[in-house]
mmCIF file of C-alpha atoms in Angstrom:
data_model
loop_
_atom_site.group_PDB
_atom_site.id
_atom_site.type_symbol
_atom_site.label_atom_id
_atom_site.label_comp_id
_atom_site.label_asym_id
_atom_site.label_seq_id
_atom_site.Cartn_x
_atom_site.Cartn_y
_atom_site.Cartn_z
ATOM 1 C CA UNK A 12 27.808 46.647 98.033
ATOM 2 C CA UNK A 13 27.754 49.816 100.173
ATOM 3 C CA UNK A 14 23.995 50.245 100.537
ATOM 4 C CA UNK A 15 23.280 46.234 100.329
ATOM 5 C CA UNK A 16 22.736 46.598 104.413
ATOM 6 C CA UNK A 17 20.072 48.895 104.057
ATOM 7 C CA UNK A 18 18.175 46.701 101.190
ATOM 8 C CA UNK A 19 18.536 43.771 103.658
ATOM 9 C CA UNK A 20 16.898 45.409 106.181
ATOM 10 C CA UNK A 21 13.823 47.657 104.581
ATOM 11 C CA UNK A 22 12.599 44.974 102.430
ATOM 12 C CA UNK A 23 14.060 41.517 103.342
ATOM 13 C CA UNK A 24 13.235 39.907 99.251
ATOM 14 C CA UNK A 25 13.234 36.448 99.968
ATOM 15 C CA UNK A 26 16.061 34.392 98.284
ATOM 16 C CA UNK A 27 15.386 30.865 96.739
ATOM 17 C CA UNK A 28 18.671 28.442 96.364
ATOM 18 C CA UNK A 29 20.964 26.040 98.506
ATOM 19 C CA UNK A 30 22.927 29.522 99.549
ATOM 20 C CA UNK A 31 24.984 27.374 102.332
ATOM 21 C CA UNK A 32 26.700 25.489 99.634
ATOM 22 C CA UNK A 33 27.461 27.998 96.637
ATOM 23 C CA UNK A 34 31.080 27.615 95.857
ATOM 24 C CA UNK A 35 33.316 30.917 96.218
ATOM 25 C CA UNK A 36 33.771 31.309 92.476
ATOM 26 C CA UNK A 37 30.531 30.937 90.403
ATOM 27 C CA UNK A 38 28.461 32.811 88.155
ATOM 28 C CA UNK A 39 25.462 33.284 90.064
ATOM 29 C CA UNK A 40 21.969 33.778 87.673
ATOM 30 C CA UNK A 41 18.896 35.198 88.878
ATOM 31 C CA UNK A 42 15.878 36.114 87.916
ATOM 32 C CA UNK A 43 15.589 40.042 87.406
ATOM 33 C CA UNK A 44 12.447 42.494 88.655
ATOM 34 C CA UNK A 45 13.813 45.204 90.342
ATOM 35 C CA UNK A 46 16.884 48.126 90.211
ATOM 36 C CA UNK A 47 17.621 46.868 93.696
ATOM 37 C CA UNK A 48 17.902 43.043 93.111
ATOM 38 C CA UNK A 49 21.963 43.295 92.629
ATOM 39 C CA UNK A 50 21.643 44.556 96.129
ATOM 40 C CA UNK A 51 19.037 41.756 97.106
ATOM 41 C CA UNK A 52 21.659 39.013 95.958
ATOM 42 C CA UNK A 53 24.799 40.274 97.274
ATOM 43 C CA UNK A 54 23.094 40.722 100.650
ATOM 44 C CA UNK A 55 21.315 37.225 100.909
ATOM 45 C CA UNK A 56 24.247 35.609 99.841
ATOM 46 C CA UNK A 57 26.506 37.544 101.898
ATOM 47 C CA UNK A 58 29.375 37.893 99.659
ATOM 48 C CA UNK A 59 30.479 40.623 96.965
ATOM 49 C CA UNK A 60 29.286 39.979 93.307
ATOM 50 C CA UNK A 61 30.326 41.417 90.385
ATOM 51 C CA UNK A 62 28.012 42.129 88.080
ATOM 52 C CA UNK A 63 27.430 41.994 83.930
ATOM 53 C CA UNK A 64 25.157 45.007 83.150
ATOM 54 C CA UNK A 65 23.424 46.342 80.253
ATOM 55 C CA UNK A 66 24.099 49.955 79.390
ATOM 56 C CA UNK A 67 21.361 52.054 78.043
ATOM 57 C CA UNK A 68 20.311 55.517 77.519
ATOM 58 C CA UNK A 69 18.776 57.249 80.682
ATOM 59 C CA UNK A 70 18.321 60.472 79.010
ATOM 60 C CA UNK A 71 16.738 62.063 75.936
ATOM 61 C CA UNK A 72 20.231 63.603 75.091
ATOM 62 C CA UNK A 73 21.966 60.444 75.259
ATOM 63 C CA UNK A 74 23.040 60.020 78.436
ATOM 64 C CA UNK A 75 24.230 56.359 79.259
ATOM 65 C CA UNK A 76 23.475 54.654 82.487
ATOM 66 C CA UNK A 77 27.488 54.093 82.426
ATOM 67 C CA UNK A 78 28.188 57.655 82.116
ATOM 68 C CA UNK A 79 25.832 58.529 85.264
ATOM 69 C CA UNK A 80 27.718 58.810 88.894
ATOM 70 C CA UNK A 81 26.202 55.382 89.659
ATOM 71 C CA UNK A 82 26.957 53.978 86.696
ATOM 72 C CA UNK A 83 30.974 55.203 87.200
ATOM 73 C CA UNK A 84 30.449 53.685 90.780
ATOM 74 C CA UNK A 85 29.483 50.432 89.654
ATOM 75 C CA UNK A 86 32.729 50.178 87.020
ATOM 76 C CA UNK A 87 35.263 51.424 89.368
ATOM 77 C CA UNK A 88 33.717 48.483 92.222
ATOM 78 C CA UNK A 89 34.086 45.783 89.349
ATOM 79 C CA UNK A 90 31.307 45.296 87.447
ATOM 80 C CA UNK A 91 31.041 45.197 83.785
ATOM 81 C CA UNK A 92 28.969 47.119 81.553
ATOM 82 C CA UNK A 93 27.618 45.499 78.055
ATOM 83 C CA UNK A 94 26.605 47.650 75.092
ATOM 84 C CA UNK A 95 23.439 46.397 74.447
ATOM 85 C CA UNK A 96 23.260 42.286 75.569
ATOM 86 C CA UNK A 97 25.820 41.152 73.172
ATOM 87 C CA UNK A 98 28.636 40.017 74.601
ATOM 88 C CA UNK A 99 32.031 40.705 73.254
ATOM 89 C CA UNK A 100 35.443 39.267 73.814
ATOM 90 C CA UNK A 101 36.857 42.216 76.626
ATOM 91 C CA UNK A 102 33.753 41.276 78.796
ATOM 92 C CA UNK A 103 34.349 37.553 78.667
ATOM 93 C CA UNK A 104 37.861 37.964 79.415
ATOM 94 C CA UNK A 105 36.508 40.619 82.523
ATOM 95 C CA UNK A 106 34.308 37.878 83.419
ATOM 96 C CA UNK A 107 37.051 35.253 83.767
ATOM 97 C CA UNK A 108 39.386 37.297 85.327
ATOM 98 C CA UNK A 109 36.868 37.641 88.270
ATOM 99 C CA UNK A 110 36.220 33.979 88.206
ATOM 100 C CA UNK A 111 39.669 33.103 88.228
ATOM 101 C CA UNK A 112 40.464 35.310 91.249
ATOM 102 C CA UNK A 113 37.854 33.389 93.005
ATOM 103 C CA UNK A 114 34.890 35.777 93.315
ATOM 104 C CA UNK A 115 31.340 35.405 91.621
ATOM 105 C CA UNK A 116 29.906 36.867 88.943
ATOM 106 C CA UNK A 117 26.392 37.937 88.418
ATOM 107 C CA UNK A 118 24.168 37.813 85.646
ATOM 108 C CA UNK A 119 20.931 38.412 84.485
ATOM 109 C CA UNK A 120 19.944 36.118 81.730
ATOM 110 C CA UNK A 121 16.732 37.750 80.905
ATOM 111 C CA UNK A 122 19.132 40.427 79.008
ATOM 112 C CA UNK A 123 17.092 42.916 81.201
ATOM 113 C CA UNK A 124 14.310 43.602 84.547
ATOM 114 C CA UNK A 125 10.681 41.854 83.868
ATOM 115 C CA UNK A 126 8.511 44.634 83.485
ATOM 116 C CA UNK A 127 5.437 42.076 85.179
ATOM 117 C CA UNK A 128 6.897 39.631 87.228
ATOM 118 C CA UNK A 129 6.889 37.075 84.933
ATOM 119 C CA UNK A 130 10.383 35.394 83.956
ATOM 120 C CA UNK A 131 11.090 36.559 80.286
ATOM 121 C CA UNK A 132 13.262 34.624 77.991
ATOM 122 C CA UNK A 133 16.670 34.279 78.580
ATOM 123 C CA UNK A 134 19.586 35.753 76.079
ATOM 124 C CA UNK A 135 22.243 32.654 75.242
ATOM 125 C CA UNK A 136 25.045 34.619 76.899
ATOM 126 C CA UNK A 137 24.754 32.993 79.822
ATOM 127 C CA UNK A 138 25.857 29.577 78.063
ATOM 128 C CA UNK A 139 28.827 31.518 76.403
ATOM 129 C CA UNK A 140 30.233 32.823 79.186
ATOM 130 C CA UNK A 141 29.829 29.587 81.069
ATOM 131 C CA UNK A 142 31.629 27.633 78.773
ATOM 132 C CA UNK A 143 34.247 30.451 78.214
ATOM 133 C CA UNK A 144 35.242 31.207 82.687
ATOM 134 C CA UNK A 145 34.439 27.189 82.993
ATOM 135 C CA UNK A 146 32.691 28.024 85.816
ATOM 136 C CA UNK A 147 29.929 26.398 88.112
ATOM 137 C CA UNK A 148 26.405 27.977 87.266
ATOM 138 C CA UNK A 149 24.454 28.652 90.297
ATOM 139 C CA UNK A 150 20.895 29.362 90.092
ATOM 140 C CA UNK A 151 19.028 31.599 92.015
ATOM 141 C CA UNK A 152 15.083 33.049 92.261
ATOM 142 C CA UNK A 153 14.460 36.348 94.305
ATOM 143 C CA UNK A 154 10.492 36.651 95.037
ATOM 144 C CA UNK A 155 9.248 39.946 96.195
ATOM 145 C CA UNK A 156 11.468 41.986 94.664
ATOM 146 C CA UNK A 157 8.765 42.813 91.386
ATOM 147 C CA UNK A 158 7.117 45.108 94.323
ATOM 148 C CA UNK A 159 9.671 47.414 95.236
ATOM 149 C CA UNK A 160 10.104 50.423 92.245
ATOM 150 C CA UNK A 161 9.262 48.117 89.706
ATOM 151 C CA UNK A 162 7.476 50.867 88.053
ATOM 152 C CA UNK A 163 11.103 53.039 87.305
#
């Protein structure tokens, strides 16, 4: 959320949706291309968004992405890390706890960034956690994002 200003500014993604009438507490889907699109969303939208992440290995010795200093930022601002894209019971229970306190959760439902632009399939933990918070489903697109460091 800290650097979502900056994002806003240097590349101005352009963000497909009725964002006028997205109710405080939602889960919030989008399509994924880029590092930077959690930053892309929360700043369009103009609200704080907690997101459901994928950890992986960033490092030949083993390093996790949650073990990293921006990984340990991201938990200790409210987002969720998965291991792998199967969701377990603690994460749904995260995720309604931040539904039920009225903010919105993000997700990914590709399971992971497009690696050409394209949309990829989407897991079924989308459905799962929709049916488990009871929550509205808002979708979103972000277009121009596939540009910026899409080669990390």
């Amino acid at each position: 959320h800290i650097l979502t200003p900056f994002f806003d500014i240097a590349y101005r993604p352009i963000i497909y949706g009725n964002i006028d009438e997205i109710p405080d507490s939602c889960i919030i889907t989008s399509n994924h291309c880029s590092y930077f699109d959690p930053f892309f969303l929360s700043g369009g939208l103009k609200r704080p968004i907690y997101y459901l992440m994928k950890d992986f290995q960033i490092s030949p010795n083993g390093k996790r992405i949650s073990e990293s200093l921006i990984g340990k930022l991201a938990v200790k601002t409210g987002n969720i890390y998965l291991n792998g894209t199967r969701i377990t019971k603690e994460a749904l229970k995260k995720c309604k706890e931040i539904i039920d306190r009225g903010d919105s959760l993000g997700i990914f439902p590709e399971g992971e960034r497009s690696y050409n632009g394209r949309l990829q399939e989407l897991k079924p933990g989308i459905g799962k956690i929709a049916r488990f918070t009871r929550a509205v489903v808002v979708p979103i697109c972000i277009k121009g994002s596939y540009r910026i460091c899409s080669w990390i």
